[in-house]
CSV table of C-alpha atoms and ligand atoms in Angstrom, one decimal:
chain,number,residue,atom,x,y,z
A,278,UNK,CA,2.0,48.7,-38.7
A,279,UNK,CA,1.0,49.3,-42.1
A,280,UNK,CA,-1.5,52.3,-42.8
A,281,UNK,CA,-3.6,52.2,-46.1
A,282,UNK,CA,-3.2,55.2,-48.2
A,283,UNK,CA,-6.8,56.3,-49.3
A,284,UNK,CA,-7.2,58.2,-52.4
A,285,UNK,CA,-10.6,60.2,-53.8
A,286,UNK,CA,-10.7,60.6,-57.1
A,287,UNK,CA,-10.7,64.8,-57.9
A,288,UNK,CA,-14.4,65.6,-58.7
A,289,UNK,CA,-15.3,67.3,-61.7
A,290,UNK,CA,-17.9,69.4,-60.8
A,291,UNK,CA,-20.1,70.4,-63.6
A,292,UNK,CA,-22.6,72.3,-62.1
A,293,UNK,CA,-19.6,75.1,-61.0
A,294,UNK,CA,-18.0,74.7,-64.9
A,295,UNK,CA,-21.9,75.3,-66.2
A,296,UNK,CA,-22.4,78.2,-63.9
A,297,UNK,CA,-19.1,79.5,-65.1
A,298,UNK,CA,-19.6,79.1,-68.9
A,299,UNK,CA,-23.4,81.1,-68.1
A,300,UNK,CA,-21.8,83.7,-66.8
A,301,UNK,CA,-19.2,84.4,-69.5
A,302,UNK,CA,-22.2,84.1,-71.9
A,303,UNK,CA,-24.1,86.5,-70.3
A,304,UNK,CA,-21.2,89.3,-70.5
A,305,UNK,CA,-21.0,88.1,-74.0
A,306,UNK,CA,-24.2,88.6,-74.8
A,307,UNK,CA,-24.7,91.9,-72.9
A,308,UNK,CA,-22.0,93.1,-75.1
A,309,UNK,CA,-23.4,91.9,-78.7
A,310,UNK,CA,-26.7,93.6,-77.4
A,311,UNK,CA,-25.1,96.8,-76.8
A,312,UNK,CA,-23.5,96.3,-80.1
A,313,UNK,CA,-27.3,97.1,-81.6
A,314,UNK,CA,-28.3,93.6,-82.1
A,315,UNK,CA,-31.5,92.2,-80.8
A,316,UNK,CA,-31.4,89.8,-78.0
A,317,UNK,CA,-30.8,86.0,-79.5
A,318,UNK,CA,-34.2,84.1,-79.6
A,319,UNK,CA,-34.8,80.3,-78.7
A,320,UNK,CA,-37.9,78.2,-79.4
A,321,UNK,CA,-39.0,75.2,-77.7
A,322,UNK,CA,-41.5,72.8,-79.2
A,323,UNK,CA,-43.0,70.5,-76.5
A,324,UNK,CA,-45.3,67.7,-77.5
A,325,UNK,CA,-47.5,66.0,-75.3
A,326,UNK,CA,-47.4,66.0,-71.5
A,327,UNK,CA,-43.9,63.7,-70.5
A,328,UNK,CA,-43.1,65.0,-67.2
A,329,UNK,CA,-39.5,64.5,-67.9
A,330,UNK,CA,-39.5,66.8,-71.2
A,331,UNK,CA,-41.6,69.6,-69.4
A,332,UNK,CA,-39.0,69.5,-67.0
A,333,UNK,CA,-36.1,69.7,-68.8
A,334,UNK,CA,-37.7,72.3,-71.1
A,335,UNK,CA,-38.5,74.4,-68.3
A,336,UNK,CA,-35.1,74.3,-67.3
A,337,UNK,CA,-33.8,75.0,-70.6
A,338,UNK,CA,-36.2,78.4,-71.0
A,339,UNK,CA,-34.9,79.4,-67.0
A,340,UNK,CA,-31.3,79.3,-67.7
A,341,UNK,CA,-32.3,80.9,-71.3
A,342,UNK,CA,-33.5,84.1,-69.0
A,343,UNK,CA,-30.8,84.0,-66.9
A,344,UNK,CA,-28.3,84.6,-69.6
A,345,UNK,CA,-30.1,87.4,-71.6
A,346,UNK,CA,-31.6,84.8,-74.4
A,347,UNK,CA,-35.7,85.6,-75.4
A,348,UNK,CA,-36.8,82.2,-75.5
A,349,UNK,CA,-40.7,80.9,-75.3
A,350,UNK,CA,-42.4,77.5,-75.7
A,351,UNK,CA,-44.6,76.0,-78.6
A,352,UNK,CA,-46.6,73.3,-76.2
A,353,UNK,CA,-48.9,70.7,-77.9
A,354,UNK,CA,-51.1,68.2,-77.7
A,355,UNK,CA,-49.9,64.6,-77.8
A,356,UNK,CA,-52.7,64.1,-80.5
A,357,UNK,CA,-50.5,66.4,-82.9
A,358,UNK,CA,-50.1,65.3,-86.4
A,359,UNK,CA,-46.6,65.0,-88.2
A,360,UNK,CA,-47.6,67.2,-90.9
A,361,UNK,CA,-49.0,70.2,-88.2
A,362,UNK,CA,-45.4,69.3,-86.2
A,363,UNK,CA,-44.0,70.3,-89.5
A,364,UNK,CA,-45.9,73.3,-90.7
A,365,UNK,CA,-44.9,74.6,-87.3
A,366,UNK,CA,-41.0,74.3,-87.4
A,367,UNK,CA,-41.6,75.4,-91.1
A,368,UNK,CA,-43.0,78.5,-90.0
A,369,UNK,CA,-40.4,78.9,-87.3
A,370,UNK,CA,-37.6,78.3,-90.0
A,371,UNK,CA,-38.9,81.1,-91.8
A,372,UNK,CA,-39.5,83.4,-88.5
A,373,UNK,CA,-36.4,86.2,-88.9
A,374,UNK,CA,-37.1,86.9,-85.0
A,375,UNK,CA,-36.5,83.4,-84.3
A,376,UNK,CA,-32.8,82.2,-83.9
A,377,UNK,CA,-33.0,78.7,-82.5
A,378,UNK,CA,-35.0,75.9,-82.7
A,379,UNK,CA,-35.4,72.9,-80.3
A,380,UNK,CA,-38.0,70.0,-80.8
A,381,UNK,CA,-38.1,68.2,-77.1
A,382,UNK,CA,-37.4,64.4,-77.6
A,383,UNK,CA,-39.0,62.1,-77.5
A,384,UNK,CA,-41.7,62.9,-79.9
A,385,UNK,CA,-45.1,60.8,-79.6
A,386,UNK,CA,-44.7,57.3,-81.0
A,387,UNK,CA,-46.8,58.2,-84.4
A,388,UNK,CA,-44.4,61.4,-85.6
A,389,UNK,CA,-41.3,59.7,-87.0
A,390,UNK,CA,-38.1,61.2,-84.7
A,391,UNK,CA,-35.9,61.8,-87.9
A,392,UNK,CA,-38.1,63.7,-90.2
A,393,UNK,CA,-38.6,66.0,-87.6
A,394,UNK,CA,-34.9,66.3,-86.6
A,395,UNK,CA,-33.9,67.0,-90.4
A,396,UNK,CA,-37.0,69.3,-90.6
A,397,UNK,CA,-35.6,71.8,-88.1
A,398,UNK,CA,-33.3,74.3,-90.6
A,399,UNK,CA,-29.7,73.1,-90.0
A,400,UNK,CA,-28.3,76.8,-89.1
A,401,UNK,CA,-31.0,77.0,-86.4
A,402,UNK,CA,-30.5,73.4,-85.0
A,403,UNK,CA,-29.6,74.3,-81.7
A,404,UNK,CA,-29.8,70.6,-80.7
A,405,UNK,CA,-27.7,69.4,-83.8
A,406,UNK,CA,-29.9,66.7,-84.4
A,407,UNK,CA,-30.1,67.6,-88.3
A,408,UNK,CA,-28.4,65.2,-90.8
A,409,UNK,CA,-26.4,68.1,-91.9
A,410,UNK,CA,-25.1,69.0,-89.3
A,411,UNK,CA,-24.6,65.4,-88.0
A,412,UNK,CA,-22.6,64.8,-91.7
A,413,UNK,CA,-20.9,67.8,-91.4
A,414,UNK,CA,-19.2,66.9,-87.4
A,415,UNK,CA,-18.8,63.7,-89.6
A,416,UNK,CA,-16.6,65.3,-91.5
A,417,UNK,CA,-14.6,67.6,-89.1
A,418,UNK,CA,-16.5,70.6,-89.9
A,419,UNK,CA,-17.5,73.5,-88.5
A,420,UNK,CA,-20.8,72.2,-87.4
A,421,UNK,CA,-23.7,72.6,-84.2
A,422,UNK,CA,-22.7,70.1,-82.0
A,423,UNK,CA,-25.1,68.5,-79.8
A,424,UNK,CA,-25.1,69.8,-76.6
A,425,UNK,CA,-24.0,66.7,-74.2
A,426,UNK,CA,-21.5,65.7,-75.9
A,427,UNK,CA,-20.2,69.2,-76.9
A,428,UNK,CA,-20.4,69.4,-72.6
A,429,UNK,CA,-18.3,66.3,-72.2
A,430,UNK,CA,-15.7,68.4,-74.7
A,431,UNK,CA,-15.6,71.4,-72.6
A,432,UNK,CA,-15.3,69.5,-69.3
A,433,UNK,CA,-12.5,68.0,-70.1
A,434,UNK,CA,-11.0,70.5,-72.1
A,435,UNK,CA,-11.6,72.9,-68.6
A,436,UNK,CA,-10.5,70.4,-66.1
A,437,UNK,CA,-7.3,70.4,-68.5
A,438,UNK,CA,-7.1,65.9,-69.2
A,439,UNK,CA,-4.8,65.1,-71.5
A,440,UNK,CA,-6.8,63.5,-74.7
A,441,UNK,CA,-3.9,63.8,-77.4
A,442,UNK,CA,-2.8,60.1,-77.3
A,443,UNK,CA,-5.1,58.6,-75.0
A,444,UNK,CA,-7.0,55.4,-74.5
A,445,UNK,CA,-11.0,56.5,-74.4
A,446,UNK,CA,-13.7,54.0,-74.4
A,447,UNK,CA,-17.0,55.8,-74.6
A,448,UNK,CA,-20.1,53.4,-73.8
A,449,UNK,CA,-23.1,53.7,-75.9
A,450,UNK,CA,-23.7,54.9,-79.5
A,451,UNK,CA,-27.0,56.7,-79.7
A,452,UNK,CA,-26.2,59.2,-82.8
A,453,UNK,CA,-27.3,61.6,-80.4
A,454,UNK,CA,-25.4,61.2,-77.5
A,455,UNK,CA,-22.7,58.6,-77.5
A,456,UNK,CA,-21.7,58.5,-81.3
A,457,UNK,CA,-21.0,62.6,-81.6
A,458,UNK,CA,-19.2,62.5,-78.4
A,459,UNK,CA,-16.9,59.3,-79.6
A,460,UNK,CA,-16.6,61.2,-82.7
A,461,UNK,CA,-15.3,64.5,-80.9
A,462,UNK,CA,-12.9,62.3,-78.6
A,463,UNK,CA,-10.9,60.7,-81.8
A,464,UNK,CA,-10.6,63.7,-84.4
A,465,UNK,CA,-8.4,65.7,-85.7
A,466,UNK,CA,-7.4,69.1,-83.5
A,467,UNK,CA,-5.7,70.6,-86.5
A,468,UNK,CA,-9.7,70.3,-88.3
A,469,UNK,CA,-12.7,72.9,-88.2
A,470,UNK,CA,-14.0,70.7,-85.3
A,471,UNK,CA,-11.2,71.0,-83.5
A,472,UNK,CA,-11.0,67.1,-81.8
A,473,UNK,CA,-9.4,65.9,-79.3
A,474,UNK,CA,-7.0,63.2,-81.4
A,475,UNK,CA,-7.6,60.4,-78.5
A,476,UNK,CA,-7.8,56.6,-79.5
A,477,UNK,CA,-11.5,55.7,-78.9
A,478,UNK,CA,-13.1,52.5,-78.3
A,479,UNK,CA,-16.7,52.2,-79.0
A,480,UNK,CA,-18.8,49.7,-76.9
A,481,UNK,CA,-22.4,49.0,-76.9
A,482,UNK,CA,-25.2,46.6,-76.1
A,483,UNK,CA,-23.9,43.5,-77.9
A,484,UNK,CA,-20.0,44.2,-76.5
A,485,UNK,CA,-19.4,41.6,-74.1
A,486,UNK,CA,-19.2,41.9,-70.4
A,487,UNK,CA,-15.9,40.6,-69.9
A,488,UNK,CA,-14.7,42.6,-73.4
A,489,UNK,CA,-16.2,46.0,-72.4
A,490,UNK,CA,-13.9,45.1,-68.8
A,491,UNK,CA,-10.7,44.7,-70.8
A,492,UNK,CA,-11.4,47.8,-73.0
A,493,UNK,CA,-12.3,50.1,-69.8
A,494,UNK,CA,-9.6,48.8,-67.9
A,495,UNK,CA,-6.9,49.6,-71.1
A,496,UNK,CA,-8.8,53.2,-71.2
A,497,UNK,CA,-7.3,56.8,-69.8
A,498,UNK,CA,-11.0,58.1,-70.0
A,499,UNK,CA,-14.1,56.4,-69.5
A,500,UNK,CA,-17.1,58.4,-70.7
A,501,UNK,CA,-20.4,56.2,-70.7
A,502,UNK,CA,-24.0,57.2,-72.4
A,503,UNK,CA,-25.7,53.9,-71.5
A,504,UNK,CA,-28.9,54.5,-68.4
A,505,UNK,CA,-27.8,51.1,-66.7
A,506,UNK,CA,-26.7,51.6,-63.1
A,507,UNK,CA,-23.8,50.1,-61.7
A,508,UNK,CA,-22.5,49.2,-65.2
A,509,UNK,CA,-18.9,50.9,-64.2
A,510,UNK,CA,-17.5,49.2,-61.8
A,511,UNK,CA,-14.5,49.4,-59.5
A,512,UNK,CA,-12.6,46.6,-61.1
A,513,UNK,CA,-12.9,48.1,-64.6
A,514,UNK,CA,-11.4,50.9,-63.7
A,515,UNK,CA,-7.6,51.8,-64.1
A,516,UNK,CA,-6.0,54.1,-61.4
A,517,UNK,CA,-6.0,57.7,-62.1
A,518,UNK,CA,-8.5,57.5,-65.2
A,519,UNK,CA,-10.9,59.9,-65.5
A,520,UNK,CA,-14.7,58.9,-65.6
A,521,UNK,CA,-17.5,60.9,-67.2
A,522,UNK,CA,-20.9,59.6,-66.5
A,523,UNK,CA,-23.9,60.8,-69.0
A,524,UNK,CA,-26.0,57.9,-67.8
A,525,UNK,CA,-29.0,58.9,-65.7
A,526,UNK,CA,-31.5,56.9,-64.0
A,527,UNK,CA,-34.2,57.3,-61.7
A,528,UNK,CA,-34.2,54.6,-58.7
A,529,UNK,CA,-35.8,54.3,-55.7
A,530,UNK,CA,-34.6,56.4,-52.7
A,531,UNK,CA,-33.7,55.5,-48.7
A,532,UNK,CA,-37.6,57.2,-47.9
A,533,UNK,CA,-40.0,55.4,-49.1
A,534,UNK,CA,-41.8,57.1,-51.7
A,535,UNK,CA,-38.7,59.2,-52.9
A,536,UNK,CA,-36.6,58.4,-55.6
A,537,UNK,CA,-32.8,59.9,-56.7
A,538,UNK,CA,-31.3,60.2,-60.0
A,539,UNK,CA,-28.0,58.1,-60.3
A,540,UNK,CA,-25.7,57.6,-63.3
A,541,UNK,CA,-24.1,54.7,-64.6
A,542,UNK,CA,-21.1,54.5,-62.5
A,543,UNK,CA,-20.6,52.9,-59.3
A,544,UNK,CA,-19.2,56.4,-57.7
A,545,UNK,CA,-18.7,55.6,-54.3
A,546,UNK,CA,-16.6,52.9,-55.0
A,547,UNK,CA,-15.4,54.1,-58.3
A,548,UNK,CA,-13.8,56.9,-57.0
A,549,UNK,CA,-11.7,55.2,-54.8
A,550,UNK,CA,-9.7,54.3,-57.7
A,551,UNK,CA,-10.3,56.9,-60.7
A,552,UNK,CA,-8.1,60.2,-60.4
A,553,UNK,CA,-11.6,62.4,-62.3
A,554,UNK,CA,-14.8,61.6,-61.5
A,555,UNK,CA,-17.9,63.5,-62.9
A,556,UNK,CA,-21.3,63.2,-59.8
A,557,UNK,CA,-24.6,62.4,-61.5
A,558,UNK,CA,-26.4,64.9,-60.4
A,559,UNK,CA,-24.2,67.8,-60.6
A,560,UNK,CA,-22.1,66.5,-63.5
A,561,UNK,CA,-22.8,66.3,-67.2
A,562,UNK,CA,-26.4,67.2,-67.1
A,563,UNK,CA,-25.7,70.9,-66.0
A,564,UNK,CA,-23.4,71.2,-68.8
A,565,UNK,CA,-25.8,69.7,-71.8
A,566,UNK,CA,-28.0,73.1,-70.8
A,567,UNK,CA,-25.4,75.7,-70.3
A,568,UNK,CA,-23.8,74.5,-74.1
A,569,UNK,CA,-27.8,74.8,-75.8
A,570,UNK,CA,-27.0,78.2,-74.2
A,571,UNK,CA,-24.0,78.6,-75.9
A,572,UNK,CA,-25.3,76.8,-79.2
A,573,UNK,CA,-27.9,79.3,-79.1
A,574,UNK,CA,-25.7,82.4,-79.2
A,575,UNK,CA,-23.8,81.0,-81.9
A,576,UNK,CA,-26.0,80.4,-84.0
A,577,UNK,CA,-27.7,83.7,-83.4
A,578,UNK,CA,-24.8,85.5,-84.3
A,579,UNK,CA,-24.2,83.4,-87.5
A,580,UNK,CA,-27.4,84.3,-88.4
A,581,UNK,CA,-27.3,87.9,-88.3
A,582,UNK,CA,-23.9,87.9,-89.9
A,583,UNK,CA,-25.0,85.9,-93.1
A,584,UNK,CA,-29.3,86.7,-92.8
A,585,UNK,CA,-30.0,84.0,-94.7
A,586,UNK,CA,-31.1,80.4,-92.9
A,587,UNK,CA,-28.7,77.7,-93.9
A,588,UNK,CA,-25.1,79.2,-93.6
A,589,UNK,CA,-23.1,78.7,-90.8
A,590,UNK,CA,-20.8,81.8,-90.8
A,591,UNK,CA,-17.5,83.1,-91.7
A,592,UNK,CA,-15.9,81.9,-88.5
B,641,LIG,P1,-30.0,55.4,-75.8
B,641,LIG,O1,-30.4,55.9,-77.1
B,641,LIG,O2,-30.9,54.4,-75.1
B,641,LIG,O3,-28.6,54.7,-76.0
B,641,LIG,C1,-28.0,53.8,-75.0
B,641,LIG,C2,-26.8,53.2,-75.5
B,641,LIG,O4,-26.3,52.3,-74.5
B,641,LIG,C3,-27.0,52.4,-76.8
B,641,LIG,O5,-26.0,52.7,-77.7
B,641,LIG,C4,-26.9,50.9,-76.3
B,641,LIG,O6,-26.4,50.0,-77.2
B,641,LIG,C5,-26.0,51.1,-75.1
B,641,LIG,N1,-26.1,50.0,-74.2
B,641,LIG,C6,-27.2,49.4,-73.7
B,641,LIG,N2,-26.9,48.5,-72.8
B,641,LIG,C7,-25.6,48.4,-72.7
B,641,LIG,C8,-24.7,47.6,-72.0
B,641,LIG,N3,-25.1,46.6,-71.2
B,641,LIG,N4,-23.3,47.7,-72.3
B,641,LIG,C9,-22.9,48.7,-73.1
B,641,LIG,N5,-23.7,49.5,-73.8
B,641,LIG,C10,-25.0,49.3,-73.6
B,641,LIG,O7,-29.8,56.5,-74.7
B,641,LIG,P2,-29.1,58.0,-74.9
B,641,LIG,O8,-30.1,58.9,-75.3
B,641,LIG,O9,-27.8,57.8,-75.6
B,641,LIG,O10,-28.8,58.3,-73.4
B,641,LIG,C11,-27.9,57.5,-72.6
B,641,LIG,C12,-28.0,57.9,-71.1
B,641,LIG,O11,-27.5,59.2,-71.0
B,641,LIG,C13,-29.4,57.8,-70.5
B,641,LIG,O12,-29.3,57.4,-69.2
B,641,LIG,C14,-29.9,59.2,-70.6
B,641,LIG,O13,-30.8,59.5,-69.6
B,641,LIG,C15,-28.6,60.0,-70.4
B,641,LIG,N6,-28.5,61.3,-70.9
B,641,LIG,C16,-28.0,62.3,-70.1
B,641,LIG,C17,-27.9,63.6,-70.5
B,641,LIG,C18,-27.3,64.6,-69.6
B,641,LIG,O14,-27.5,65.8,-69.9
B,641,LIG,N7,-26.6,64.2,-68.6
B,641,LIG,C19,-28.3,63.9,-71.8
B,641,LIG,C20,-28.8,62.9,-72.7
B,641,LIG,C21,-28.8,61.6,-72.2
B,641,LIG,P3,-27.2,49.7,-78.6
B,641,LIG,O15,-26.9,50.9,-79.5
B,641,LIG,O16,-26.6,48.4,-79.0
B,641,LIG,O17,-28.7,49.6,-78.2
């Protein structure tokens, strides 16, 4: 009689790795406040009323709080001008009690996403959306990171996979999700930015099905930034990869009425297979907050060292 051997993929639980990295913040910044320095400052600017943003920006301001971090939110109209969006971050740039800076995306359709991104001064740019320091992660250095895909890093830098070498196929190239976290995948560790020196394969909207198959199933991670459930599947998936899954959609629940939030990999089946497996929730999205955390210190510390608004520190 034969017996099948069933395997579950180990679970990479973000939400324990993000309570974790809180924690060693809050010490940390416990410490630099007993050092004399004020309390590190972050600034939300909300526009309009997407329940999604006030939600995540709520969040963000909690776990602020919980980790010693003065933070308050800017919340207006959807009716805002560009040129009142940018007075405001202007006046922010120029606040000395003000450390970093966060505009909530999206912005209303008639303020133009970029301008405001490259409006927010690049040593406050929490969310690292500015062209600086997009140009400067570009070029392997020392740079603020955006903080998914700086989360991606750190999971799998704590859950100890082995990048140096590797086959990674991330899926999905937003520049602010799937391109910076391809881009911290395949550089150099011996650089400012400190990569991870894996092979990376790029795929996107106009990658064929059957191609984005054969790259996944060549690939010793799969990370994928896409929103399309069920786009990982089972039979893309080598044995023992790992799998990180940004994706995260809203679908309809087993209640009528309810919905769940699900990413873009088929878990239940995909873990059957995978040896790492991030849970959406519970996964990345824990980690993209507890990193603007982190982002936020850093930058509030770089700030006091140099007091001036566009360095970036000695170190
Ligand atoms: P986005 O700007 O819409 O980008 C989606 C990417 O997926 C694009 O590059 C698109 O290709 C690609 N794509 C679309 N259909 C595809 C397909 N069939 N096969 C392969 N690639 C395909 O979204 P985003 O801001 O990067 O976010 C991606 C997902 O991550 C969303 O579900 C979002 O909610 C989630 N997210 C999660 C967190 C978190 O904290 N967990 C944070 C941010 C975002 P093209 O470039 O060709 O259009």
């Amino acid at each position: 009689m034969r017996f099948k051997i069933s395997h579950e993929a180990k679970l990479i639980d973000g939400k324990a790795i993000a309570d974790k990295i809180k924690n060693e913040l809050k010490e940390k910044i416990s410490d630099y406040v007993a050092q004399g320095n004020r309390p590190p400052q972050l600034t939300a600017i909300l526009v309009g009323n997407d329940p999604a943003s006030q939600t995540y920006v709520k969040n963000k301001m909690l776990a602020a709080k919980a980790v010693g971090i003065k933070s308050n939110t800017i919340e207006l109209p959807d009716t805002t001008s560009q040129d009142e969006l940018l007075e405001r971050i202007s006046k922010l740039n120029n606040d000395t009690s003000v450390d970093g800076i966060l505009v909530q995306l999206p912005v209303p359709e008639h303020i133009d996403e970029r301008t405001i991104c490259n409006a927010v001064a690049p040593s406050k740019d929490v969310d690292g959306f500015n062209e600086i320091n997009v140009g400067r992660l570009a070029l392997d250095m020392k740079s603020i990171v955006p903080a998914t895909p700086l989360g991606v890093y750190e999971l799998i830098r704590r859950t100890e996979i082995p990048t140096f070498g590797k086959n990674v196929v991330v899926i999905g190239r937003s520049k602010n999700v799937g391109m910076p976290t391809a881009m911290l995948l395949h550089t150099d560790g011996r650089h400012e930015s400190k990569g991870m020196d894996a092979t990376v394969t790029i795929c996107h909207r106009n990658t064929p099905p059957e191609q984005l198959k054969k790259h996944c199933q060549n690939a010793d991670i799969i990370i994928t930034a896409v929103g399309k459930p069920g786009l990982v599947r089972r039979d893309m998936v080598k044995t023992g990869a790992c799998i990180i899954d940004i994706g995260i959609t809203r679908v309809p629940g087993k209640e009528p009425g309810k919905t769940k939030l699900v990413g873009d990999v088929d878990f239940d089946e995909v873990r059957k297979v995978a040896g790492h497996i991030t849970p959406v929730p519970g996964g990345v999205g824990p980690m993209t907050v507890a990193m603007l955390m982190s982002n936020t210190f850093m930058v509030a510390q770089s700030l006091a060292k140099t007091k001036i608004t566009n360095g970036f520190g000695s170190d």
